[in-house]
Amino acid sequence: MTALEVRNLHKRYGQHVAVDDVSFTVEKGEIFGIIGPNGAGKTTTVESIAGLRTPDSGSLSVLGLDPTKDRAEVRERLGVQLQESSFPDAIKVAEALELHSSFYRNPADWRELMELLGLTEKRDTQYKALSGGQKQRLSIALALVGNPEVAILDELTTGLDPQARRDTWSLIERVRDTGVTILLVTHFMDEAERLSDRIAVINGGRVAAVDTPAGLIARSSGARQVRFRVSQPLDRSVLTDLPDVTDVEITEGRWLVTGRGQLLSSVAGALARARVVAEDLRVDQRNLDDAFVAFTGRAPESPGNSTRRVG
Amino acid sequence: MRALLKMVKVEGTLFLRDSATVIFGVLFPTGLLLGLGAIPALREPSPETGGLRDIDIWAPTALVFGMVMIAVQHVPAVIATYRERGILRRLSTTPAHPRGVLLAQMIVALASVVVSAALMTFLAWAVLDIAPPERPLEFVVAFVVGYAALLGLGMVSAAVVRTSSAANQLGTLLFVALMFFGGAFLPRVVMPDVLREVGEFIPPGLQALTAAWSVEAGQITATAGGQPFWPQIAVMAGIAVTASAVAAKLFRWE
């Protein structure tokens, strides 16, 4: 079953093309990640899905509905946590949750949600007195208070400390386990890799790739590297003769082997045949950061950089 | 409907937590009237005004003060802040249209000036012996229609400003202009005729409020060339409708 379908989405603001041509499909029950550099069109894409922007061309479908024409129905069934959204300073946590739950036909139990997000002890705290993490958790709770079938979470853990980020991740996994489809926009690669079933990489207003995290990493990887020390003398040619190996460097007893394909098993096999034990063996683990660089030509922002930006 | 009631409740609670607005918008008009009433010279019946005291004639200005404060200072500032901080935008992703929050704001703004006016007319009567409105029906009509005209101007201001600080600046400007015709700087009774006649077209319509409160005071503040009571009300109703339509046309949600 398809939860979201985006076809050839195009949106410009005056001369500036925010989204050039974006298409992807999100299946029900999936956590679908969107990553890409700042200004790639991520936020405009999700705002169009949320019905906040009207696309210039292309088509959108949310649970089979059109976000522009079937506004009311989409709003009942789609929960949104926006980047840069806020609430009145003096509103208390419990008041905000109770108020928002009154907007929906079949709301979730807001007290339960407040408990789930660890906000119960802050129930009588005014919004302006909450910490960044608590504000973020309230915003997530409000996105889920309508019992949505699909939730859009834009920059979910921006501004949270590492423990709060991990807690939020497990919360999102629990929410997904209840059958909610999640569209996750993030510029944290670890977050996208950990949570997403599939990821779209958006670059320059276009989809550069859509795949599972492992698939993206595999597709992007060029050279692989293996490092080790050896217990006995070893002739370089033992490794340079291997078809998978492209280069061998030896610096002060440390071997650095560069190659492709099943590099590690080729090297390990050759060493075993030569009766040499490799010590301190390390394989350069490729991750989503590398895939991001490969597909966008830019480095992802580090998780330490927690400033909010419009993407 | 349930969502609107909840919004009115929440906006009302937020209003009460905003102590500056409660003090200046709701309590200050009464304090101002009682303070001026403490000056003996203003409590002297004057033969030129048919035995009325200055305070009797001036009382409606204190009422206007609270109405203007809430309608053109408080409401636009809150709405501009809600827009600036993405609160309206956030609401438009829920089944509750952000229109609801504007409506809730206006309901709370009306309730607060009703409380302010009730408190003031009661204490004016109890402490200063200023009689309650002599023509209660006309008074309520002049109050509600005049306030609707003021809120209309407030909503135009909320519609055109981009930021909350611009809302505050424009609000202050409107406040000073409206309070001039509201008799805060120069009592209506000593204004030249031309200013009094222009004042009949300036919300909330001080002359209509004065005449409905005290027939005698109304005769003293009226001019020979001025409009009768009901045409003044019609002017205020026209301003309310026009301003609301303009505000609705110009309003930006983000």
Coordinates of C-alpha atoms in Angstrom, one line a residue:
Chain A
M1 CA 0.0 0.0 0.0
T2 CA 1.3 3.4 -0.9
A3 CA 1.1 6.1 1.8
L4 CA 2.7 9.0 -0.1
E5 CA 3.3 9.5 -3.7
V6 CA 5.2 12.5 -5.1
R7 CA 5.4 12.8 -8.9
N8 CA 7.6 15.3 -10.7
L9 CA 7.1 18.0 -8.0
H10 CA 8.2 21.4 -9.1
K11 CA 8.1 24.6 -7.1
R12 CA 9.7 27.9 -7.6
Y13 CA 9.7 31.2 -5.7
G14 CA 10.1 33.9 -8.3
Q15 CA 13.3 33.1 -10.2
H16 CA 14.5 30.7 -7.6
V17 CA 13.7 27.1 -8.3
A18 CA 13.3 25.5 -4.8
V19 CA 12.3 22.0 -6.1
D20 CA 13.1 21.2 -9.7
D21 CA 11.8 17.6 -10.2
V22 CA 11.2 15.4 -7.3
S23 CA 9.5 12.0 -7.3
F24 CA 9.3 9.2 -4.8
T25 CA 6.9 6.8 -3.2
V26 CA 6.6 5.9 0.5
E27 CA 4.9 2.7 1.4
K28 CA 2.6 2.3 4.4
G29 CA 4.5 1.5 7.7
E30 CA 7.8 2.7 6.3
I31 CA 10.2 5.2 7.8
F32 CA 11.3 7.1 4.8
G33 CA 14.3 9.5 5.2
I34 CA 15.0 12.5 3.1
I35 CA 18.6 13.8 3.2
G36 CA 20.4 16.4 1.2
P37 CA 22.4 19.6 1.6
N38 CA 20.9 22.9 2.8
G39 CA 18.8 24.5 0.1
A40 CA 18.4 21.2 -1.7
G41 CA 14.6 21.4 -1.5
K42 CA 13.8 19.1 1.3
T43 CA 11.7 21.4 3.4
T44 CA 9.8 22.7 0.3
T45 CA 9.0 19.1 -0.6
V46 CA 7.6 18.2 2.7
E47 CA 5.7 21.5 3.1
S48 CA 4.1 20.7 -0.2
I49 CA 3.1 17.3 1.1
A50 CA 1.7 19.0 4.2
G51 CA -0.4 21.3 2.1
L52 CA 1.4 24.4 3.1
R53 CA 2.7 25.1 -0.4
T54 CA 0.9 24.6 -3.7
P55 CA 3.3 23.0 -6.2
D56 CA 3.7 24.7 -9.6
S57 CA 3.5 21.4 -11.3
G58 CA 3.6 17.7 -10.6
S59 CA 1.2 15.6 -8.4
L60 CA 1.0 14.7 -4.8
S61 CA -0.9 12.0 -3.1
V62 CA -1.3 11.5 0.7
L63 CA -3.1 8.3 1.5
G64 CA -4.7 8.6 -1.9
L65 CA -5.8 12.2 -1.2
D66 CA -4.7 15.5 -2.8
P67 CA -3.3 17.8 -0.1
T68 CA -4.6 20.9 -1.9
K69 CA -8.1 19.7 -2.9
D70 CA -8.8 17.4 0.1
R71 CA -7.2 19.7 2.7
A72 CA -9.5 18.9 5.5
E73 CA -9.2 15.1 5.2
V74 CA -5.5 15.2 4.8
R75 CA -5.1 17.3 7.9
E76 CA -7.0 14.8 10.0
R77 CA -4.7 11.9 8.9
L78 CA -1.4 13.6 8.6
G79 CA 0.6 14.8 11.6
V80 CA 3.3 17.4 11.0
Q81 CA 6.2 18.5 13.0
L82 CA 7.7 21.5 11.3
Q83 CA 11.1 23.0 11.5
E84 CA 10.9 26.5 13.0
S85 CA 7.5 26.2 14.5
S86 CA 6.6 27.5 17.8
F87 CA 3.8 28.0 20.3
P88 CA 2.6 30.9 22.5
D89 CA 5.0 31.7 25.3
A90 CA 2.6 31.4 28.1
I91 CA 0.8 28.1 27.1
K92 CA 1.4 25.2 29.4
V93 CA 2.4 21.7 28.1
A94 CA -0.9 20.1 29.1
E95 CA -2.9 23.0 27.7
A96 CA -1.2 22.8 24.3
L97 CA -1.7 19.0 24.1
E98 CA -5.4 19.2 25.2
L99 CA -6.1 22.0 22.8
H100 CA -4.5 20.2 19.8
S101 CA -6.2 17.0 20.6
S102 CA -9.6 18.8 20.4
F103 CA -8.9 19.6 16.7
Y104 CA -9.1 15.9 15.6
R105 CA -11.9 13.4 15.1
N106 CA -10.1 10.5 16.7
P107 CA -7.3 12.0 18.8
A108 CA -4.7 9.9 20.7
D109 CA -4.9 10.0 24.5
W110 CA -2.8 13.2 25.1
R111 CA -1.9 12.2 28.7
E112 CA -0.5 8.9 27.4
L113 CA 1.5 10.8 24.8
M114 CA 2.7 13.3 27.4
E115 CA 4.0 10.3 29.4
L116 CA 5.5 8.6 26.4
L117 CA 7.5 11.8 25.6
G118 CA 8.6 12.3 29.2
L119 CA 6.7 15.5 29.6
T120 CA 4.4 14.6 32.4
E121 CA 6.5 16.3 35.1
K122 CA 6.5 19.5 32.8
R123 CA 2.7 19.4 32.3
D124 CA 2.2 22.8 34.1
T125 CA 5.3 24.4 32.7
Q126 CA 4.9 27.3 30.2
Y127 CA 6.3 26.9 26.8
K128 CA 8.9 29.7 27.2
A129 CA 10.3 27.9 30.2
L130 CA 11.0 24.6 28.5
S131 CA 14.4 23.5 27.4
G132 CA 15.2 23.1 23.6
G133 CA 14.8 19.3 24.0
Q134 CA 11.5 19.6 25.8
K135 CA 10.1 22.0 23.2
Q136 CA 11.1 19.6 20.5
R137 CA 9.4 16.7 22.3
L138 CA 6.3 18.8 22.8
S139 CA 6.4 19.5 19.0
I140 CA 6.7 15.8 18.3
A141 CA 3.8 15.0 20.7
L142 CA 1.6 17.6 19.0
A143 CA 2.4 16.0 15.6
L144 CA 1.2 12.7 17.0
V145 CA -1.8 13.8 19.0
G146 CA -4.2 13.4 16.2
N147 CA -3.4 9.7 15.8
P148 CA -2.1 10.3 12.3
E149 CA -1.6 7.6 9.7
V150 CA 1.4 9.5 8.3
A151 CA 3.7 11.7 10.3
I152 CA 6.1 14.2 8.8
L153 CA 9.0 15.0 11.1
D154 CA 11.3 17.8 9.9
E155 CA 14.7 18.0 11.7
L156 CA 13.5 15.8 14.4
T157 CA 16.5 15.9 16.8
T158 CA 18.1 19.3 15.9
G159 CA 19.1 20.9 19.1
L160 CA 18.9 17.8 21.3
D161 CA 21.7 16.4 23.3
P162 CA 23.0 12.9 22.3
Q163 CA 21.0 11.0 25.0
A164 CA 17.8 12.8 24.0
R165 CA 18.5 12.1 20.4
R166 CA 18.8 8.3 21.1
D167 CA 15.6 8.4 23.2
T168 CA 13.8 10.2 20.4
W169 CA 15.0 7.6 17.9
S170 CA 13.6 4.7 20.0
L171 CA 10.4 6.7 20.4
I172 CA 10.1 7.0 16.6
E173 CA 10.7 3.3 16.2
R174 CA 7.9 2.6 18.7
V175 CA 5.6 4.9 16.8
R176 CA 6.4 3.2 13.6
D177 CA 5.7 -0.2 15.3
T178 CA 2.1 1.0 15.8
G179 CA 1.7 1.3 12.1
V180 CA 2.4 5.0 11.5
T181 CA 4.2 5.8 8.3
I182 CA 7.0 8.3 8.9
L183 CA 8.6 10.8 6.6
L184 CA 11.8 12.0 8.2
V185 CA 13.8 15.0 7.0
T186 CA 17.2 15.2 8.6
H187 CA 20.7 16.4 8.0
F188 CA 22.1 13.9 10.5
M189 CA 23.5 10.9 8.6
D190 CA 23.5 8.7 11.7
E191 CA 19.9 9.4 12.3
A192 CA 18.9 8.7 8.7
E193 CA 20.9 5.5 8.7
R194 CA 19.6 4.2 12.0
L195 CA 15.9 5.0 11.5
S196 CA 15.1 4.9 7.8
D197 CA 13.9 1.8 5.9
R198 CA 14.7 3.8 2.7
I199 CA 16.2 7.1 2.0
A200 CA 15.9 9.7 -0.8
V201 CA 19.0 11.8 -1.4
I202 CA 17.8 15.2 -2.7
N203 CA 20.3 17.5 -4.3
G204 CA 19.7 20.7 -6.3
G205 CA 16.0 20.2 -6.3
R206 CA 16.2 16.7 -7.7
V207 CA 16.3 13.1 -6.3
A208 CA 19.9 11.9 -6.7
A209 CA 19.1 8.4 -5.4
V210 CA 16.5 6.4 -3.5
D211 CA 17.5 3.2 -1.7
T212 CA 17.9 1.4 1.6
P213 CA 20.7 2.9 3.7
A214 CA 22.8 -0.2 3.0
G215 CA 22.0 0.0 -0.7
L216 CA 23.0 3.7 -0.9
I217 CA 26.3 2.9 0.8
A218 CA 27.0 0.0 -1.5
R219 CA 26.1 2.0 -4.6
S220 CA 28.3 4.9 -3.6
S221 CA 31.4 3.0 -2.5
G222 CA 34.3 3.1 -4.7
A223 CA 37.6 2.1 -3.2
R224 CA 37.8 0.1 0.0
Q225 CA 40.8 0.0 2.4
V226 CA 42.2 -2.6 4.8
R227 CA 44.9 -1.8 7.4
F228 CA 47.0 -4.2 9.5
R229 CA 50.4 -5.1 10.9
V230 CA 52.1 -8.4 10.2
S231 CA 53.9 -10.7 12.6
Q232 CA 56.5 -12.0 10.1
P233 CA 58.1 -10.5 7.0
L234 CA 55.9 -10.6 4.0
D235 CA 56.5 -10.0 0.3
R236 CA 54.5 -7.2 -1.2
S237 CA 53.7 -9.2 -4.3
V238 CA 51.6 -11.6 -2.2
L239 CA 49.0 -8.9 -2.1
T240 CA 49.8 -6.8 -5.2
D241 CA 49.2 -10.0 -7.3
L242 CA 45.6 -10.2 -6.0
P243 CA 43.1 -9.1 -8.7
D244 CA 41.0 -7.0 -6.1
V245 CA 44.0 -5.1 -4.9
T246 CA 44.9 -1.8 -6.6
D247 CA 47.6 -0.5 -4.3
V248 CA 49.7 -1.5 -1.3
E249 CA 51.5 1.0 0.9
I250 CA 53.8 0.0 3.8
T251 CA 54.8 2.7 6.3
E252 CA 56.8 1.6 9.4
G253 CA 55.4 -1.9 9.4
R254 CA 51.8 -0.7 8.9
W255 CA 50.2 -2.0 5.8
L256 CA 47.5 -0.1 3.9
V257 CA 45.8 -2.1 1.2
T258 CA 43.5 -0.3 -1.2
G259 CA 41.2 -2.2 -3.6
R260 CA 37.7 -3.1 -4.5
G261 CA 35.1 -5.9 -4.4
Q262 CA 35.6 -8.5 -1.7
L263 CA 38.8 -6.9 -0.7
L264 CA 38.9 -8.1 2.9
S265 CA 38.3 -11.8 2.1
S266 CA 40.9 -11.7 -0.7
V267 CA 43.5 -10.2 1.6
A268 CA 42.7 -12.5 4.5
G269 CA 42.9 -15.5 2.3
A270 CA 46.3 -14.5 0.8
L271 CA 47.7 -13.8 4.3
A272 CA 46.5 -17.2 5.5
R273 CA 48.1 -19.0 2.5
A274 CA 51.3 -17.1 3.3
R275 CA 51.0 -18.2 7.0
V276 CA 51.2 -14.7 8.1
V277 CA 49.0 -13.4 11.0
A278 CA 47.6 -10.0 10.6
E279 CA 47.5 -7.9 13.8
D280 CA 45.4 -4.9 14.5
L281 CA 43.3 -5.5 11.4
R282 CA 41.0 -2.7 10.5
V283 CA 38.6 -2.3 7.6
D284 CA 37.5 1.2 6.7
Q285 CA 33.8 1.0 7.4
R286 CA 31.9 3.0 4.8
N287 CA 28.8 4.7 6.0
L288 CA 26.0 7.0 4.9
D289 CA 28.3 10.1 5.1
D290 CA 30.4 8.6 2.3
A291 CA 27.2 8.0 0.3
F292 CA 26.1 11.5 0.9
V293 CA 29.4 12.9 -0.4
A294 CA 29.2 10.6 -3.4
F295 CA 25.6 11.6 -4.4
T296 CA 25.8 15.3 -3.5
G297 CA 29.4 16.2 -3.9
R298 CA 29.3 17.9 -0.5
A299 CA 30.0 16.8 3.1
P300 CA 27.1 16.4 5.4
E301 CA 26.9 18.7 8.4
S302 CA 28.3 17.2 11.6
P303 CA 25.8 16.3 14.3
G304 CA 27.7 18.7 16.6
N305 CA 26.4 21.6 14.5
S306 CA 22.9 22.0 15.9
T307 CA 21.8 25.3 14.4
R308 CA 18.5 25.3 12.7
R309 CA 18.4 26.0 9.1
V310 CA 15.9 26.2 6.3
G311 CA 16.6 23.3 3.9
Chain B
M1 CA -17.2 24.1 17.6
R2 CA -15.5 22.1 20.4
A3 CA -12.1 23.2 19.0
L4 CA -13.3 26.9 19.0
L5 CA -14.5 26.7 22.6
K6 CA -11.2 25.2 23.6
M7 CA -9.3 27.9 21.8
V8 CA -11.3 30.6 23.4
K9 CA -10.6 29.0 26.8
V10 CA -6.9 28.8 26.1
E11 CA -6.6 32.3 24.6
G12 CA -8.5 33.7 27.6
T13 CA -6.1 32.0 29.9
L14 CA -3.2 33.3 28.0
F15 CA -4.7 36.8 28.2
L16 CA -5.0 36.6 31.9
R17 CA -1.4 35.5 32.2
D18 CA -0.3 38.7 30.3
S19 CA -0.4 40.9 33.4
A20 CA 0.6 44.1 31.5
T21 CA -2.4 43.9 29.3
V22 CA -4.8 43.0 32.1
I23 CA -3.5 46.0 34.1
F24 CA -3.5 48.5 31.3
G25 CA -6.4 47.3 29.2
V26 CA -8.8 46.1 31.9
L27 CA -8.0 47.7 35.2
F28 CA -6.3 51.0 34.2
P29 CA -9.4 52.8 32.8
T30 CA -11.2 52.4 36.1
G31 CA -8.1 53.5 38.0
L32 CA -7.7 56.5 35.7
L33 CA -11.3 57.6 36.3
L34 CA -11.1 57.1 40.1
G35 CA -7.8 58.9 40.1
L36 CA -9.2 61.9 38.3
G37 CA -12.3 61.7 40.4
A38 CA -10.1 62.2 43.5
I39 CA -9.3 65.7 42.3
P40 CA -11.8 68.0 44.0
A41 CA -12.0 70.6 41.2
L42 CA -13.2 67.9 38.8
R43 CA -16.0 67.0 41.2
E44 CA -17.4 70.5 41.4
P45 CA -20.8 70.9 39.7
S46 CA -20.4 73.7 37.2
P47 CA -23.3 76.1 36.3
E48 CA -22.0 76.3 32.7
T49 CA -22.7 72.6 32.2
G50 CA -26.1 72.6 33.8
G51 CA -24.8 71.4 37.1
L52 CA -22.8 68.5 35.7
R53 CA -19.3 67.8 37.0
D54 CA -16.3 67.6 34.7
I55 CA -15.9 64.0 35.7
D56 CA -19.5 63.1 34.6
I57 CA -18.8 64.5 31.1
W58 CA -15.3 63.0 30.9
A59 CA -16.1 59.4 32.1
P60 CA -16.7 57.9 28.7
T61 CA -13.1 58.8 27.7
A62 CA -11.8 56.3 30.3
L63 CA -14.0 53.7 28.8
V64 CA -12.7 54.4 25.3
F65 CA -9.1 54.1 26.7
G66 CA -9.6 50.4 27.6
M67 CA -11.4 49.6 24.3
V68 CA -8.6 51.2 22.2
M69 CA -5.9 49.6 24.2
I70 CA -7.2 46.1 23.7
A71 CA -8.4 46.5 20.1
V72 CA -5.5 48.3 18.4
Q73 CA -2.5 47.6 20.8
H74 CA -3.1 44.1 22.2
V75 CA -4.9 42.1 19.6
P76 CA -2.6 43.1 16.6
A77 CA 0.5 42.5 18.6
V78 CA -0.6 39.0 19.6
I79 CA -1.6 38.1 16.0
A80 CA 1.6 39.5 14.6
T81 CA 3.6 37.4 17.1
Y82 CA 1.6 34.3 16.2
R83 CA 2.4 34.9 12.5
E84 CA 6.0 35.8 13.1
R85 CA 6.7 32.7 15.2
G86 CA 4.9 30.3 12.8
I87 CA 2.1 29.6 15.2
L88 CA -0.5 30.3 12.5
R89 CA 1.4 28.2 10.0
R90 CA 1.6 25.3 12.5
L91 CA -2.1 25.5 13.1
S92 CA -2.8 25.4 9.4
T93 CA -1.4 21.8 9.3
T94 CA -4.1 20.7 11.7
P95 CA -7.8 20.4 11.0
A96 CA -8.3 23.6 13.0
H97 CA -8.0 26.5 10.5
P98 CA -5.9 29.4 11.9
R99 CA -9.0 31.5 11.4
G100 CA -10.2 29.9 14.6
V101 CA -7.4 31.5 16.6
L102 CA -8.2 34.9 15.2
L103 CA -11.9 34.5 16.1
A104 CA -10.9 33.3 19.6
Q105 CA -8.7 36.4 20.0
M106 CA -11.6 38.7 19.0
I107 CA -14.0 36.9 21.4
V108 CA -11.5 37.2 24.3
A109 CA -10.9 40.9 23.4
L110 CA -14.6 41.6 23.5
A111 CA -15.0 39.7 26.8
S112 CA -12.1 41.7 28.3
V113 CA -13.5 45.1 27.4
V114 CA -17.0 44.1 28.6
V115 CA -15.4 43.2 32.0
S116 CA -13.4 46.4 31.9
A117 CA -16.5 48.5 31.1
A118 CA -18.7 46.8 33.7
L119 CA -16.1 47.3 36.4
M120 CA -15.7 50.9 35.4
T121 CA -19.4 51.8 35.2
F122 CA -20.0 50.1 38.6
L123 CA -17.2 51.8 40.4
A124 CA -17.9 55.1 38.8
W125 CA -21.4 54.8 40.2
A126 CA -20.4 53.4 43.6
V127 CA -17.5 55.7 44.3
L128 CA -18.0 58.8 42.2
D129 CA -21.8 58.8 42.1
I130 CA -21.8 58.8 38.3
A131 CA -25.1 57.4 37.3
P132 CA -25.2 54.1 35.3
P133 CA -26.0 54.6 31.6
E134 CA -29.4 56.3 31.2
R135 CA -30.2 54.7 27.9
P136 CA -28.8 51.1 28.5
L137 CA -29.9 49.7 25.1
E138 CA -28.3 52.6 23.2
F139 CA -25.3 52.3 25.4
V140 CA -24.8 48.6 24.7
V141 CA -25.3 49.2 20.9
A142 CA -22.9 52.1 20.9
F143 CA -20.4 50.1 22.8
V144 CA -20.6 46.9 20.7
V145 CA -20.7 48.6 17.3
G146 CA -18.0 51.1 18.3
Y147 CA -15.8 48.3 19.5
A148 CA -16.4 46.3 16.3
A149 CA -15.2 49.3 14.4
L150 CA -12.1 49.5 16.6
L151 CA -11.4 45.8 16.2
G152 CA -11.8 46.2 12.5
L153 CA -9.0 48.8 12.5
G154 CA -6.9 46.5 14.8
M155 CA -7.3 43.6 12.3
V156 CA -6.3 45.8 9.4
S157 CA -3.2 46.6 11.4
A158 CA -2.6 42.9 12.2
A159 CA -3.0 42.1 8.5
V160 CA -0.5 44.6 7.2
V161 CA 2.4 44.5 9.7
R162 CA 5.2 42.0 9.1
T163 CA 6.6 41.7 12.6
S164 CA 5.4 42.0 16.2
S165 CA 7.6 45.1 16.7
A166 CA 5.9 46.8 13.7
A167 CA 2.6 45.8 15.2
N168 CA 3.6 47.6 18.4
Q169 CA 4.7 50.7 16.6
L170 CA 1.6 51.0 14.5
G171 CA -0.5 50.2 17.5
T172 CA 1.0 53.0 19.5
L173 CA 0.5 55.4 16.6
L174 CA -3.2 54.4 16.2
F175 CA -3.6 54.5 20.0
V176 CA -2.5 58.2 20.1
A177 CA -4.6 59.2 17.1
L178 CA -7.7 57.5 18.4
M179 CA -7.3 58.6 21.9
F180 CA -7.0 62.2 20.7
F181 CA -10.5 62.0 19.3
G182 CA -11.4 59.9 22.4
G183 CA -10.7 63.0 24.5
A184 CA -7.7 61.8 26.4
F185 CA -5.5 64.8 25.6
L186 CA -8.2 67.5 25.2
P187 CA -11.6 66.7 26.6
R188 CA -14.3 66.6 23.9
V189 CA -16.2 69.4 25.6
V190 CA -13.4 71.9 25.0
M191 CA -12.6 70.8 21.4
P192 CA -13.4 73.1 18.5
D193 CA -16.6 72.1 16.7
V194 CA -14.8 70.9 13.6
L195 CA -12.8 68.4 15.7
R196 CA -15.9 67.2 17.5
E197 CA -17.7 66.7 14.2
V198 CA -14.7 64.7 12.7
G199 CA -14.6 62.8 16.0
E200 CA -18.1 61.4 15.3
F201 CA -16.5 59.4 12.5
I202 CA -13.6 58.1 14.6
P203 CA -14.0 54.7 16.3
P204 CA -15.3 53.8 18.8
G205 CA -17.5 57.0 18.6
L206 CA -17.1 58.9 21.8
Q207 CA -20.1 61.2 21.2
A208 CA -22.6 58.2 20.9
L209 CA -21.2 56.6 24.0
T210 CA -21.4 59.9 26.0
A211 CA -25.0 60.6 24.8
A212 CA -26.2 57.1 25.7
W213 CA -24.5 57.2 29.1
S214 CA -25.9 60.6 30.1
V215 CA -28.3 62.6 28.0
E216 CA -27.3 65.9 29.5
A217 CA -23.6 65.2 29.0
G218 CA -24.3 64.2 25.4
Q219 CA -26.1 67.5 24.8
I220 CA -23.1 69.4 26.1
T221 CA -20.5 67.6 24.0
A222 CA -22.7 67.6 20.8
T223 CA -22.4 70.4 18.2
A224 CA -25.0 72.1 16.2
G225 CA -23.7 70.6 12.9
G226 CA -23.2 67.1 14.4
Q227 CA -25.0 63.8 13.5
P228 CA -27.8 62.4 15.6
F229 CA -27.2 59.2 17.6
W230 CA -28.3 56.5 15.1
P231 CA -26.4 57.9 12.0
Q232 CA -23.3 57.9 14.2
I233 CA -23.9 54.2 15.0
A234 CA -24.4 53.5 11.3
V235 CA -21.1 55.2 10.5
M236 CA -19.4 52.9 13.1
A237 CA -21.1 49.8 11.7
G238 CA -19.9 50.9 8.2
I239 CA -16.3 51.2 9.4
A240 CA -16.5 47.8 11.2
V241 CA -17.7 46.1 8.0
T242 CA -15.3 47.8 5.7
A243 CA -12.3 47.4 7.9
S244 CA -13.0 43.7 8.5
A245 CA -13.4 43.2 4.7
V246 CA -10.1 45.0 4.1
A247 CA -8.4 43.0 6.9
A248 CA -9.7 39.7 5.5
K249 CA -8.5 40.7 2.0
L250 CA -5.0 41.7 3.1
F251 CA -4.4 39.1 5.8
R252 CA -1.3 37.0 5.4
W253 CA -1.1 33.7 7.3
E254 CA 2.7 33.6 7.2

